[in-house]
Amino acid sequence: MNGNQSNGHDLENGDPDDPDDPDDPFDDDAHYVNGNGAGHGIADDSKPIEADEVYDTMAQLIAAGVVESVSTTMLQSPQDLKASVEQECTKEFPNGVRGAKVTSEFDMMVKSQLKAIGAERASTKRKLQESALYEPSNIKRRKLANWGMSNGFAGDSGGSILRDEPNTVVRLNFDKCLVELRNQKLIEHAEDFVGETTAQVFAALLASLCRKVYRCQHNQYTIMTEEEEETYFTGVRVTTEDIFDHLCPSVDLSAGIGTASEEDIDVRFAEKIRKYPPQVQGARLNGTLDEGDEILGSDDEDYDRTGDRPKGPYANGHGHRQGSITQNGTKLGGDYSGEGQPSRAEQIYQMRQHLLILAEAKQQFVRHCGQNEWTVDFGPLIQQIRYVELDTMIEDNFGRHGLRLTRILREKGKLDDKTLPAMALMRKPDVHVKMAEMEMAGFLEVQEVPRDNNRAANRTMFFWFFDEARTLKRVLDNAYKSMVRCLERLEVERYKKRNVFSVTDRKDVRGQEEEKLRGDVYNEYLEYLDIEKKLLSQVSRLDDLVSVFQDF
Amino acid sequence: MPGGDDPSLIVNDQPQETYPKFYKPPVAPLLTPLEERAVACFVKFRRAYHSAPLYTHRHINSEFLSAQDPVLPRHGRSQINARYGVKNRATIDPFFSVPMYSHRFVDDTRTLPKLRDTRPWVKDLFPEELWATLDGMDAGGPKGGFQTEESAGRAAKRKLGDDDDNDENDPYGDGYDDEDIFGWGRSQRRRENETEEERKARIEGAGKDADNEDGDAGDVDDDEEEDMELEDDVYDSAEDEEGGDYNAEAYFDNGDDDDFGDDDGVGERYVPFSLHLNELAANFEHADQDITHIR
């Protein structure tokens, strides 16, 4: 590994990176993506990394967008960049930017320059993506060659491209990392609500979809590449075939789907195409009306006719399976592994069923947005996950009754003091106690509306309401606060065990504590490690919560 | 029973209905294997990160130590900042600054990140006023970070052969070069009182100076040198008054480095701190020349 590669690691953060340092935190990042991250942190593997391997892995990472190449413009804040581009463009208009026509020309110019900057940033990535290795058709071939190893890839074109440009500076692309983390969260969510196999299909869908998703949240200063802009306005969509190509071949697609006879299924409903995202508050309407598109709401009659069951030998072989698969996806006793691999068409058919389950679910994980086309409405979905987290929190703190009350309020908006008990089917004093409790904790708010001039309590209406934005903010605050407390606690524990650390920090002891330390000291050290593990895991859980509420 | 007839004394002999409420803290679920792995990776990463050359903090936070310990003095943030990284007779701990055998096994704490020779820097990504700093050539002063031809030349020279830079021989980490202590640290302190406008003006002025060496800023340098000499005088005189009487460091200077360490090499490897300081004091003019040379 030469110096040029290493200097690219993380310049922006100015992280230290000594290529000769065996403890180098950055040297082994190639490991994790290689998929052998399991146990890597615990057991040192002594196998040296080949330079070629590093290049290839880096190429793969860059093509996936997790790592990006750095140019000088990226170190400027987006605002500054835009300002400087505007300044440059003003020079082109010596008469000043006045009037509608000139202004629009000016805007066009700024926009195109920004776009050029964006394209320049993505050039390395583009090149790597274009190299044959990462084309979808090759992914397929690769898959066939070594069954399901997402890691094993043949050929070295990606690596050789990088090797030709040894001075490429790279850094982590946090936007893309967030997208991947969000995918993981969504997959977990789907697994909780639907089932394991369906979640794996969902994972494949997200994997193919998110090749075109670059960041979770946009703001006005985000500089988008051309392709990104395209997908930003039309929404991203993938075809069934695409999803199938990303699906891990080891997934048994026949698990987790019921087998109802054709007559029992209302094809028009099941295959209904929803062109537009659901209208949830805060969701973005990213469908645009193209020529020939029907007006919103009139596409009820549109359904996908491509989802017919393939007419093959396996289509008839389904009969005996009926009943062996329960509705919620646990396979009872179907042992038909001897049948061999089902045909591709059959597999795609089964995968479509999973996708339809996802689309039909209450959570609407997937939207069937066109003939054989699928998309995910991230905004509403994430909002749901936020609600789920919030509900869990309320239930843990205030019990089921508290949760019931807040959900009613969330549904109905502001509610009178008197109607609430009736609606919640609870006794009035119980309700009052609960509401007061939740108000103290900041989850609910109360509004007073006097009915006449003397402000007596009995002539005043009290409206309870659930202020979502404020609650989310408070939850976020609390999460950060508890994170800080965990870390402070860790510091206290370190302080308590400082005598131990004065020994374990010695150069000759470090790494071989077990042999070198006296028994009681070693036990104390282990105690600390245990505490540290607990505290750090708590911090990481809180961190996940924060990312749900803030970053996704 | 005295006072038993007091009517105001009401004895509640009824038993309480239930056991009083008690706080039952929720217990976090055990770690999943994934979390366990994540924590292990994080800890490993953190350890590696802490031993990387750009990391400057102590592993146990010293502020925290002083906040917990009733004996250690408590310092405000400004005091901590003022004392940060300063190594002089006032700040060293006489009990531990004497080189000892066990120091071999203790990591040196960095007070400044080690920028030079750690990795190749892509200078285009840094502002120009930091280039010399990246090369470890930041001489302090108004234009300290700017790379001039002279300092660039010196950088090359130092790289070729300057044994003092070899950190293995220097038990107190880098930043213990003479310029580093007496030039850099001081100029930092000088800059603390500077307002934002002044800072801007300084950087702009320095930008001009980078082109022609003999600009106005030369005066500033002279000022600084004068300052330095003044302060040096103060130190020197202080040393004359007190140091002659009882000098804990000199005690070890006279003597037997060979005592600790089973081989003779130990004394050689660790340049005794006090001796170093004395040498500095003795060769102060020399050090000044050195500093001017850099500029």
Short mmCIF file of N, CA and C in Angstrom, two decimals, chain B residues 36-152:
data_model
loop_
_atom_site.label_atom_id
_atom_site.label_comp_id
_atom_site.label_asym_id
_atom_site.label_seq_id
_atom_site.Cartn_x
_atom_site.Cartn_y
_atom_site.Cartn_z
N GLU B 36 -22.34 -6.41 20.46
CA GLU B 36 -21.08 -6.75 21.11
C GLU B 36 -19.92 -6.53 20.15
N ARG B 37 -20.13 -6.93 18.94
CA ARG B 37 -19.09 -6.76 17.93
C ARG B 37 -18.84 -5.29 17.67
N ALA B 38 -19.94 -4.54 17.60
CA ALA B 38 -19.80 -3.11 17.32
C ALA B 38 -18.99 -2.44 18.42
N VAL B 39 -19.29 -2.80 19.68
CA VAL B 39 -18.57 -2.18 20.78
C VAL B 39 -17.10 -2.58 20.74
N ALA B 40 -16.86 -3.86 20.48
CA ALA B 40 -15.47 -4.32 20.43
C ALA B 40 -14.70 -3.57 19.35
N CYS B 41 -15.33 -3.42 18.19
CA CYS B 41 -14.68 -2.69 17.10
C CYS B 41 -14.42 -1.25 17.51
N PHE B 42 -15.43 -0.68 18.15
CA PHE B 42 -15.28 0.73 18.54
C PHE B 42 -14.13 0.90 19.52
N VAL B 43 -14.05 0.01 20.50
CA VAL B 43 -13.00 0.14 21.50
C VAL B 43 -11.63 -0.02 20.86
N LYS B 44 -11.55 -0.98 19.95
CA LYS B 44 -10.27 -1.21 19.27
C LYS B 44 -9.91 0.02 18.44
N PHE B 45 -10.89 0.52 17.75
CA PHE B 45 -10.65 1.70 16.92
C PHE B 45 -10.21 2.86 17.79
N ARG B 46 -10.88 3.01 18.94
CA ARG B 46 -10.56 4.16 19.79
C ARG B 46 -9.14 4.05 20.31
N ARG B 47 -8.77 2.85 20.69
CA ARG B 47 -7.41 2.69 21.21
C ARG B 47 -6.40 3.04 20.13
N ALA B 48 -6.64 2.53 18.94
CA ALA B 48 -5.71 2.81 17.84
C ALA B 48 -5.68 4.31 17.55
N TYR B 49 -6.84 4.90 17.63
CA TYR B 49 -6.94 6.33 17.33
C TYR B 49 -6.17 7.15 18.35
N HIS B 50 -6.29 6.71 19.61
CA HIS B 50 -5.60 7.46 20.66
C HIS B 50 -4.10 7.36 20.54
N SER B 51 -3.63 6.29 19.96
CA SER B 51 -2.18 6.19 19.85
C SER B 51 -1.69 6.73 18.51
N ALA B 52 -2.60 7.31 17.75
CA ALA B 52 -2.20 7.89 16.47
C ALA B 52 -1.54 9.25 16.70
N PRO B 53 -0.71 9.68 15.78
CA PRO B 53 0.12 10.86 16.05
C PRO B 53 -0.62 12.19 16.14
N LEU B 54 -1.86 12.24 15.72
CA LEU B 54 -2.55 13.53 15.79
C LEU B 54 -3.38 13.69 17.05
N TYR B 55 -3.44 12.65 17.85
CA TYR B 55 -4.28 12.71 19.03
C TYR B 55 -3.51 13.32 20.18
N THR B 56 -4.10 14.28 20.85
CA THR B 56 -3.33 14.99 21.85
C THR B 56 -3.80 14.80 23.28
N HIS B 57 -4.98 14.24 23.48
CA HIS B 57 -5.49 14.23 24.85
C HIS B 57 -4.88 13.13 25.68
N ARG B 58 -4.95 13.35 26.96
CA ARG B 58 -4.60 12.29 27.88
C ARG B 58 -5.70 11.25 27.86
N HIS B 59 -5.35 10.06 28.21
CA HIS B 59 -6.38 9.03 28.17
C HIS B 59 -7.33 9.14 29.34
N ILE B 60 -6.83 9.51 30.47
CA ILE B 60 -7.74 9.89 31.54
C ILE B 60 -7.74 11.41 31.60
N ASN B 61 -8.93 11.92 31.55
CA ASN B 61 -9.07 13.36 31.45
C ASN B 61 -8.57 14.04 32.72
N SER B 62 -7.58 14.87 32.60
CA SER B 62 -6.99 15.44 33.80
C SER B 62 -7.92 16.43 34.49
N GLU B 63 -8.73 17.10 33.67
CA GLU B 63 -9.70 18.01 34.30
C GLU B 63 -10.61 17.22 35.22
N PHE B 64 -11.03 16.08 34.68
CA PHE B 64 -11.94 15.27 35.45
C PHE B 64 -11.28 14.80 36.73
N LEU B 65 -10.02 14.46 36.63
CA LEU B 65 -9.29 14.04 37.82
C LEU B 65 -9.35 15.12 38.87
N SER B 66 -9.08 16.32 38.47
CA SER B 66 -9.02 17.38 39.47
C SER B 66 -10.40 17.69 40.02
N ALA B 67 -11.44 17.45 39.23
CA ALA B 67 -12.78 17.71 39.73
C ALA B 67 -13.19 16.67 40.77
N GLN B 68 -12.65 15.46 40.61
CA GLN B 68 -13.04 14.40 41.53
C GLN B 68 -12.20 14.40 42.79
N ASP B 69 -10.95 14.68 42.62
CA ASP B 69 -10.03 14.54 43.72
C ASP B 69 -10.10 15.75 44.64
N PRO B 70 -10.28 15.53 45.94
CA PRO B 70 -10.35 16.69 46.83
C PRO B 70 -9.01 17.38 47.01
N VAL B 71 -7.94 16.69 46.69
CA VAL B 71 -6.63 17.28 46.96
C VAL B 71 -6.12 18.09 45.79
N LEU B 72 -6.32 17.55 44.59
CA LEU B 72 -5.82 18.26 43.42
C LEU B 72 -6.49 19.62 43.28
N PRO B 73 -5.78 20.60 42.80
CA PRO B 73 -6.38 21.93 42.65
C PRO B 73 -7.41 21.93 41.52
N ARG B 74 -8.39 22.76 41.68
CA ARG B 74 -9.40 22.89 40.63
C ARG B 74 -9.07 24.09 39.76
N HIS B 75 -9.20 23.91 38.49
CA HIS B 75 -8.86 24.98 37.57
C HIS B 75 -10.04 25.34 36.71
N GLY B 76 -10.14 26.61 36.41
CA GLY B 76 -11.13 27.04 35.44
C GLY B 76 -10.63 26.74 34.05
N ARG B 77 -11.51 26.88 33.10
CA ARG B 77 -11.14 26.58 31.72
C ARG B 77 -9.97 27.45 31.26
N SER B 78 -10.02 28.73 31.63
CA SER B 78 -8.97 29.63 31.14
C SER B 78 -7.62 29.23 31.75
N GLN B 79 -7.68 28.80 33.01
CA GLN B 79 -6.42 28.39 33.63
C GLN B 79 -5.87 27.13 32.97
N ILE B 80 -6.79 26.22 32.69
CA ILE B 80 -6.35 24.99 32.03
C ILE B 80 -5.72 25.32 30.68
N ASN B 81 -6.40 26.21 29.96
CA ASN B 81 -5.87 26.58 28.65
C ASN B 81 -4.51 27.24 28.77
N ALA B 82 -4.37 28.07 29.79
CA ALA B 82 -3.10 28.78 29.93
C ALA B 82 -1.98 27.81 30.25
N ARG B 83 -2.32 26.78 31.00
CA ARG B 83 -1.28 25.82 31.39
C ARG B 83 -1.06 24.74 30.34
N TYR B 84 -1.96 24.67 29.37
CA TYR B 84 -1.93 23.55 28.45
C TYR B 84 -0.64 23.50 27.65
N GLY B 85 0.00 22.41 27.72
CA GLY B 85 1.17 22.20 26.88
C GLY B 85 2.38 23.01 27.27
N VAL B 86 2.29 23.75 28.35
CA VAL B 86 3.45 24.55 28.75
C VAL B 86 4.34 23.69 29.61
N LYS B 87 5.59 23.61 29.22
CA LYS B 87 6.50 22.84 30.06
C LYS B 87 7.61 23.77 30.53
N ASN B 88 7.51 24.18 31.75
CA ASN B 88 8.61 24.94 32.31
C ASN B 88 8.75 24.51 33.76
N ARG B 89 9.55 25.21 34.48
CA ARG B 89 9.81 24.74 35.84
C ARG B 89 8.58 24.83 36.72
N ALA B 90 7.68 25.72 36.36
CA ALA B 90 6.51 25.89 37.21
C ALA B 90 5.52 24.75 37.04
N THR B 91 5.51 24.12 35.90
CA THR B 91 4.46 23.15 35.66
C THR B 91 4.89 21.71 35.84
N ILE B 92 6.16 21.45 35.85
CA ILE B 92 6.54 20.04 35.95
C ILE B 92 6.37 19.54 37.37
N ASP B 93 6.12 18.27 37.45
CA ASP B 93 5.98 17.61 38.74
C ASP B 93 7.34 17.04 39.10
N PRO B 94 7.99 17.59 40.12
CA PRO B 94 9.38 17.17 40.39
C PRO B 94 9.50 15.69 40.73
N PHE B 95 8.40 15.09 41.16
CA PHE B 95 8.51 13.70 41.57
C PHE B 95 8.50 12.75 40.38
N PHE B 96 7.88 13.20 39.31
CA PHE B 96 7.76 12.28 38.17
C PHE B 96 8.52 12.71 36.93
N SER B 97 9.07 13.92 36.98
CA SER B 97 9.74 14.38 35.77
C SER B 97 11.15 13.84 35.67
N VAL B 98 11.60 13.30 36.74
CA VAL B 98 12.91 12.68 36.69
C VAL B 98 12.80 11.40 35.87
N PRO B 99 13.68 11.21 34.93
CA PRO B 99 13.55 10.01 34.10
C PRO B 99 13.71 8.76 34.94
N MET B 100 12.79 7.84 34.73
CA MET B 100 12.82 6.61 35.50
C MET B 100 12.75 5.43 34.55
N TYR B 101 13.11 4.31 35.07
CA TYR B 101 13.11 3.12 34.23
C TYR B 101 11.71 2.83 33.70
N SER B 102 10.71 3.00 34.57
CA SER B 102 9.37 2.63 34.17
C SER B 102 8.79 3.59 33.14
N HIS B 103 9.42 4.72 32.92
CA HIS B 103 8.92 5.63 31.89
C HIS B 103 8.98 5.02 30.50
N ARG B 104 9.83 4.05 30.38
CA ARG B 104 9.96 3.36 29.11
C ARG B 104 8.62 2.80 28.64
N PHE B 105 7.82 2.42 29.61
CA PHE B 105 6.60 1.70 29.26
C PHE B 105 5.37 2.60 29.23
N VAL B 106 5.60 3.86 29.49
CA VAL B 106 4.46 4.78 29.52
C VAL B 106 4.41 5.55 28.21
N ASP B 107 3.23 5.64 27.68
CA ASP B 107 3.08 6.43 26.46
C ASP B 107 3.34 7.89 26.76
N ASP B 108 4.03 8.53 25.86
CA ASP B 108 4.18 9.97 26.04
C ASP B 108 2.89 10.64 25.60
N THR B 109 2.50 11.63 26.35
CA THR B 109 1.30 12.36 25.94
C THR B 109 1.72 13.48 25.03
N ARG B 110 1.00 13.62 23.99
CA ARG B 110 1.31 14.70 23.06
C ARG B 110 0.57 15.95 23.49
N THR B 111 1.29 17.04 23.50
CA THR B 111 0.59 18.29 23.77
C THR B 111 0.19 18.95 22.46
N LEU B 112 0.92 18.62 21.42
CA LEU B 112 0.56 19.13 20.09
C LEU B 112 0.53 17.95 19.14
N PRO B 113 -0.36 18.00 18.18
CA PRO B 113 -0.37 16.89 17.23
C PRO B 113 0.92 16.85 16.43
N LYS B 114 1.35 15.67 16.17
CA LYS B 114 2.58 15.52 15.39
C LYS B 114 2.19 15.53 13.92
N LEU B 115 2.49 16.61 13.29
CA LEU B 115 2.05 16.76 11.90
C LEU B 115 3.12 16.32 10.92
N ARG B 116 4.37 16.60 11.32
CA ARG B 116 5.44 16.36 10.37
C ARG B 116 5.69 14.87 10.22
N ASP B 117 5.94 14.46 9.03
CA ASP B 117 6.38 13.09 8.74
C ASP B 117 5.39 12.01 9.16
N THR B 118 4.16 12.38 9.42
CA THR B 118 3.24 11.32 9.78
C THR B 118 2.56 10.75 8.55
N ARG B 119 2.23 11.60 7.64
CA ARG B 119 1.57 11.14 6.43
C ARG B 119 1.79 12.21 5.37
N PRO B 120 1.70 11.82 4.13
CA PRO B 120 1.82 12.84 3.10
C PRO B 120 0.55 13.69 3.06
N TRP B 121 0.70 14.96 3.18
CA TRP B 121 -0.46 15.82 3.18
C TRP B 121 -0.74 16.31 1.76
N VAL B 122 -1.99 16.39 1.43
CA VAL B 122 -2.36 17.01 0.16
C VAL B 122 -2.57 18.48 0.45
N LYS B 123 -1.56 19.26 0.11
CA LYS B 123 -1.59 20.63 0.60
C LYS B 123 -2.67 21.47 -0.06
N ASP B 124 -3.10 21.04 -1.22
CA ASP B 124 -4.12 21.84 -1.90
C ASP B 124 -5.39 21.94 -1.07
N LEU B 125 -5.59 20.98 -0.21
CA LEU B 125 -6.83 20.97 0.56
C LEU B 125 -6.74 21.80 1.83
N PHE B 126 -5.56 22.33 2.09
CA PHE B 126 -5.40 23.15 3.28
C PHE B 126 -5.16 24.60 2.88
N PRO B 127 -5.57 25.53 3.71
CA PRO B 127 -5.25 26.92 3.41
C PRO B 127 -3.74 27.14 3.49
N GLU B 128 -3.31 28.10 2.72
CA GLU B 128 -1.87 28.25 2.55
C GLU B 128 -1.17 28.58 3.86
N GLU B 129 -1.90 29.26 4.75
CA GLU B 129 -1.21 29.66 5.98
C GLU B 129 -0.94 28.48 6.92
N LEU B 130 -1.38 27.30 6.52
CA LEU B 130 -1.10 26.14 7.37
C LEU B 130 -0.03 25.23 6.79
N TRP B 131 0.46 25.57 5.63
CA TRP B 131 1.37 24.64 4.96
C TRP B 131 2.63 24.38 5.77
N ALA B 132 3.19 25.46 6.29
CA ALA B 132 4.42 25.27 7.06
C ALA B 132 4.12 24.49 8.32
N THR B 133 2.94 24.72 8.88
CA THR B 133 2.56 23.97 10.08
C THR B 133 2.52 22.48 9.79
N LEU B 134 2.03 22.15 8.62
CA LEU B 134 1.96 20.74 8.26
C LEU B 134 3.35 20.12 8.15
N ASP B 135 4.29 20.95 7.73
CA ASP B 135 5.65 20.45 7.62
C ASP B 135 6.37 20.48 8.95
N GLY B 136 5.67 20.93 9.98
CA GLY B 136 6.34 21.07 11.26
C GLY B 136 7.26 22.26 11.29
N MET B 137 7.03 23.20 10.37
CA MET B 137 7.93 24.34 10.24
C MET B 137 7.30 25.60 10.77
N ASP B 138 6.21 25.44 11.49
CA ASP B 138 5.53 26.62 12.00
C ASP B 138 6.38 27.24 13.08
N ALA B 139 6.95 28.39 12.77
CA ALA B 139 7.87 28.98 13.71
C ALA B 139 7.17 29.91 14.67
N GLY B 140 5.88 29.97 14.61
CA GLY B 140 5.18 30.93 15.43
C GLY B 140 5.28 32.30 14.81
N GLY B 141 4.75 33.27 15.52
CA GLY B 141 4.80 34.61 14.96
C GLY B 141 3.69 34.80 13.96
N PRO B 142 3.56 36.01 13.47
CA PRO B 142 2.43 36.37 12.62
C PRO B 142 2.32 35.52 11.37
N LYS B 143 3.45 35.23 10.75
CA LYS B 143 3.36 34.49 9.50
C LYS B 143 3.93 33.09 9.67
N GLY B 144 3.77 32.59 10.87
CA GLY B 144 4.43 31.34 11.20
C GLY B 144 4.06 30.19 10.30
N GLY B 145 2.77 30.16 9.91
CA GLY B 145 2.33 29.01 9.15
C GLY B 145 2.67 29.09 7.68
N PHE B 146 3.06 30.27 7.21
CA PHE B 146 3.31 30.38 5.77
C PHE B 146 4.60 29.73 5.38
N GLN B 147 4.52 29.06 4.27
CA GLN B 147 5.72 28.39 3.80
C GLN B 147 6.55 29.39 3.02
N THR B 148 7.72 29.68 3.53
CA THR B 148 8.61 30.55 2.78
C THR B 148 9.70 29.69 2.20
N GLU B 149 10.44 30.28 1.31
CA GLU B 149 11.49 29.48 0.69
C GLU B 149 12.50 29.03 1.72
N GLU B 150 12.77 29.96 2.64
CA GLU B 150 13.79 29.65 3.64
C GLU B 150 13.35 28.47 4.49
N SER B 151 12.10 28.56 4.96
CA SER B 151 11.65 27.50 5.86
C SER B 151 11.48 26.20 5.10
N ALA B 152 11.09 26.29 3.83
CA ALA B 152 10.97 25.07 3.04
C ALA B 152 12.33 24.42 2.90
#
